[in-house]
Amino acid sequence: MERALRAEAASEVPCGECTACCTSSQFVHIDADETETLARIPNALVFPAPRSTDGTVVLGYDQHGKCPMLIDDACSIYPHRPRACRTYDCRVFVATGIDLEEDNQSAIAARARRWRFDVVDDTDRVAYDALRAAATLVRDRRDLTSTQRAVFAVRQYGKR
Ligand code: SF4
């Protein structure tokens, strides 16, 4: 996830049949440089991101909370899906011990809670404890979303 946050790689989440993050009323930000993605999304489905001056747009969702690019339970633009979708990793909540609390994301939270990490040696234990310790710095920051708190913890952990 550290590499994904630095835009060096996509997250490699074995989603299987799960589409929780595509059906949980999420606004997907798409940066102006994501031209391959933007070329595949009808203009009518995006709008300028609030307070953004750099051309970032937002892909919304329908009355059921579903991304309009999700068709027949699959992303219709998967090879060109937005960067935000490529880097999303619901395992971050279990890894940091930060629960996803937002009401409209309960399906993601339920799926995320099922992840388990194998801590097989001291190196794993040190890393796991360090990430949990980083999370304690923001665990009570109610001005941040759950996702922002979890991502902060990963970034903080990266500075260790
Ligand atoms: S663009 Fe694709 S991956 Fe992203 S939320 Fe929509 S359906 Fe899911």
Tab-separated table of C-alpha atoms and ligand atoms in Angstrom:
chain	number	residue	atom	x	y	z
A	1	MET	CA	0.000	0.000	0.000
A	2	GLU	CA	2.924	2.346	0.589
A	3	ARG	CA	3.907	1.906	-3.044
A	4	ALA	CA	0.336	2.477	-4.174
A	5	LEU	CA	0.140	5.690	-2.163
A	6	ARG	CA	3.298	6.869	-3.922
A	7	ALA	CA	1.619	6.016	-7.264
A	8	GLU	CA	4.362	3.474	-7.984
A	9	ALA	CA	2.055	0.461	-8.216
A	10	ALA	CA	-1.534	-0.657	-7.968
A	11	SER	CA	-2.775	-2.360	-4.844
A	12	GLU	CA	-2.956	-6.096	-5.284
A	13	VAL	CA	-6.124	-6.936	-3.445
A	14	PRO	CA	-7.641	-10.363	-4.162
A	15	CYS	CA	-11.175	-8.961	-4.384
A	16	GLY	CA	-12.744	-12.122	-5.777
A	17	GLU	CA	-16.467	-11.552	-6.239
A	18	CYS	CA	-16.519	-8.597	-3.834
A	19	THR	CA	-17.723	-5.270	-5.244
A	20	ALA	CA	-18.317	-3.561	-1.904
A	21	CYS	CA	-16.185	-0.524	-2.688
A	22	CYS	CA	-17.961	-0.053	-6.042
A	23	THR	CA	-21.393	-0.135	-4.379
A	24	SER	CA	-20.848	1.954	-1.233
A	25	SER	CA	-21.756	5.494	-2.301
A	26	GLN	CA	-18.176	6.522	-2.894
A	27	PHE	CA	-17.160	9.605	-4.828
A	28	VAL	CA	-14.201	8.583	-6.969
A	29	HIS	CA	-11.718	11.378	-7.651
A	30	ILE	CA	-10.064	11.283	-11.055
A	31	ASP	CA	-7.051	13.491	-11.738
A	32	ALA	CA	-6.660	15.440	-14.960
A	33	ASP	CA	-3.684	13.317	-16.017
A	34	GLU	CA	-5.804	10.137	-16.032
A	35	THR	CA	-6.668	10.620	-19.669
A	36	GLU	CA	-7.137	6.932	-20.512
A	37	THR	CA	-9.695	6.678	-17.726
A	38	LEU	CA	-11.496	9.916	-18.548
A	39	ALA	CA	-11.781	8.905	-22.212
A	40	ARG	CA	-13.876	5.926	-21.145
A	41	ILE	CA	-16.305	7.650	-18.795
A	42	PRO	CA	-19.188	9.682	-20.249
A	43	ASN	CA	-18.850	13.374	-19.411
A	44	ALA	CA	-22.327	13.376	-17.914
A	45	LEU	CA	-21.144	11.056	-15.120
A	46	VAL	CA	-18.407	13.311	-13.770
A	47	PHE	CA	-18.323	16.789	-12.273
A	48	PRO	CA	-15.558	19.111	-11.121
A	49	ALA	CA	-14.157	18.202	-7.721
A	50	PRO	CA	-15.189	20.780	-5.107
A	51	ARG	CA	-12.462	23.330	-4.332
A	52	SER	CA	-10.197	21.835	-6.968
A	53	THR	CA	-8.505	24.066	-9.522
A	54	ASP	CA	-6.344	21.446	-11.212
A	55	GLY	CA	-8.963	19.746	-13.352
A	56	THR	CA	-9.732	16.916	-10.948
A	57	VAL	CA	-13.220	15.537	-11.457
A	58	VAL	CA	-15.440	13.259	-9.412
A	59	LEU	CA	-17.316	10.192	-10.533
A	60	GLY	CA	-20.521	9.838	-8.545
A	61	TYR	CA	-22.921	6.992	-7.887
A	62	ASP	CA	-26.538	6.119	-8.545
A	63	GLN	CA	-29.514	6.116	-6.156
A	64	HIS	CA	-28.415	2.719	-4.849
A	65	GLY	CA	-24.877	3.871	-4.109
A	66	LYS	CA	-23.486	1.996	-7.107
A	67	CYS	CA	-20.772	3.339	-9.384
A	68	PRO	CA	-22.255	3.792	-12.875
A	69	MET	CA	-19.225	2.059	-14.390
A	70	LEU	CA	-20.094	-1.158	-12.543
A	71	ILE	CA	-22.054	-3.227	-15.030
A	72	ASP	CA	-23.174	-6.810	-14.409
A	73	ASP	CA	-21.208	-6.771	-11.145
A	74	ALA	CA	-17.929	-5.987	-12.876
A	75	CYS	CA	-16.033	-2.788	-13.559
A	76	SER	CA	-16.683	-2.023	-17.221
A	77	ILE	CA	-13.429	-0.042	-17.477
A	78	TYR	CA	-11.310	-2.285	-15.268
A	79	PRO	CA	-8.037	-2.056	-17.280
A	80	HIS	CA	-8.434	1.730	-17.209
A	81	ARG	CA	-10.123	2.190	-13.845
A	82	PRO	CA	-9.346	5.372	-11.904
A	83	ARG	CA	-6.153	5.603	-9.870
A	84	ALA	CA	-8.246	5.906	-6.730
A	85	CYS	CA	-9.755	2.491	-7.468
A	86	ARG	CA	-6.368	0.965	-8.304
A	87	THR	CA	-4.864	2.072	-5.024
A	88	TYR	CA	-7.804	1.356	-2.727
A	89	ASP	CA	-7.046	-1.445	-0.290
A	90	CYS	CA	-9.652	-2.348	2.306
A	91	ARG	CA	-7.067	-4.406	4.218
A	92	VAL	CA	-5.689	-1.135	5.573
A	93	PHE	CA	-8.431	-1.028	8.186
A	94	VAL	CA	-7.522	-4.360	9.714
A	95	ALA	CA	-3.801	-3.670	9.383
A	96	THR	CA	-4.081	-0.393	11.291
A	97	GLY	CA	-6.840	-1.452	13.664
A	98	ILE	CA	-8.950	1.476	12.491
A	99	ASP	CA	-12.533	0.462	11.849
A	100	LEU	CA	-14.361	1.896	8.868
A	101	GLU	CA	-17.148	3.741	10.648
A	102	GLU	CA	-18.982	5.636	7.920
A	103	ASP	CA	-22.570	4.370	7.653
A	104	ASN	CA	-22.619	4.140	3.873
A	105	GLN	CA	-19.507	1.954	3.854
A	106	SER	CA	-20.709	-0.845	6.100
A	107	ALA	CA	-20.334	-3.416	3.305
A	108	ILE	CA	-16.658	-2.531	2.945
A	109	ALA	CA	-16.224	-2.598	6.709
A	110	ALA	CA	-17.809	-6.056	6.937
A	111	ARG	CA	-15.545	-7.413	4.226
A	112	ALA	CA	-12.461	-5.718	5.649
A	113	ARG	CA	-12.996	-7.283	9.071
A	114	ARG	CA	-12.634	-10.728	7.513
A	115	TRP	CA	-9.004	-10.166	6.519
A	116	ARG	CA	-6.420	-11.825	8.718
A	117	PHE	CA	-2.690	-11.222	8.727
A	118	ASP	CA	-0.142	-13.933	9.330
A	119	VAL	CA	2.563	-12.679	11.683
A	120	VAL	CA	5.148	-15.378	11.148
A	121	ASP	CA	8.374	-13.953	12.579
A	122	ASP	CA	9.869	-11.082	14.541
A	123	THR	CA	10.205	-8.907	11.459
A	124	ASP	CA	6.486	-9.229	10.839
A	125	ARG	CA	5.730	-8.554	14.490
A	126	VAL	CA	7.860	-5.398	14.563
A	127	ALA	CA	6.242	-4.105	11.378
A	128	TYR	CA	2.732	-4.922	12.555
A	129	ASP	CA	3.289	-3.271	15.936
A	130	ALA	CA	4.833	-0.201	14.291
A	131	LEU	CA	1.829	0.232	12.028
A	132	ARG	CA	-0.564	-0.144	14.948
A	133	ALA	CA	1.470	2.384	16.931
A	134	ALA	CA	1.299	4.854	14.030
A	135	ALA	CA	-2.471	4.421	13.972
A	136	THR	CA	-2.785	5.427	17.619
A	137	LEU	CA	-1.581	8.913	16.669
A	138	VAL	CA	-4.820	9.582	14.782
A	139	ARG	CA	-7.270	7.048	16.178
A	140	ASP	CA	-9.360	9.758	17.867
A	141	ARG	CA	-9.142	12.400	15.120
A	142	ARG	CA	-12.861	12.775	14.339
A	143	ASP	CA	-12.116	15.561	11.863
A	144	LEU	CA	-10.670	12.874	9.564
A	145	THR	CA	-12.539	10.064	7.857
A	146	SER	CA	-11.680	6.495	8.760
A	147	THR	CA	-9.870	6.130	5.458
A	148	GLN	CA	-7.855	9.298	6.017
A	149	ARG	CA	-6.814	8.064	9.459
A	150	ALA	CA	-5.767	4.663	8.121
A	151	VAL	CA	-3.829	6.186	5.236
A	152	PHE	CA	-2.122	8.599	7.637
A	153	ALA	CA	-0.990	5.612	9.691
A	154	VAL	CA	0.514	3.901	6.649
A	155	ARG	CA	2.336	7.078	5.640
A	156	GLN	CA	3.581	7.612	9.175
A	157	TYR	CA	4.745	4.013	9.317
A	158	GLY	CA	6.656	4.626	6.073
A	159	LYS	CA	8.707	7.327	7.818
A	160	ARG	CA	9.972	4.979	10.516
B	1	SF4	S1	-14.631	2.825	-11.731
B	1	SF4	FE1	-14.738	0.573	-11.663
B	1	SF4	S2	-13.396	-0.031	-9.929
B	1	SF4	FE2	-13.874	2.166	-9.701
B	1	SF4	S3	-15.688	2.258	-8.337
B	1	SF4	FE3	-16.420	2.277	-10.475
B	1	SF4	S4	-16.824	0.117	-10.974
B	1	SF4	FE4	-15.527	0.139	-9.151
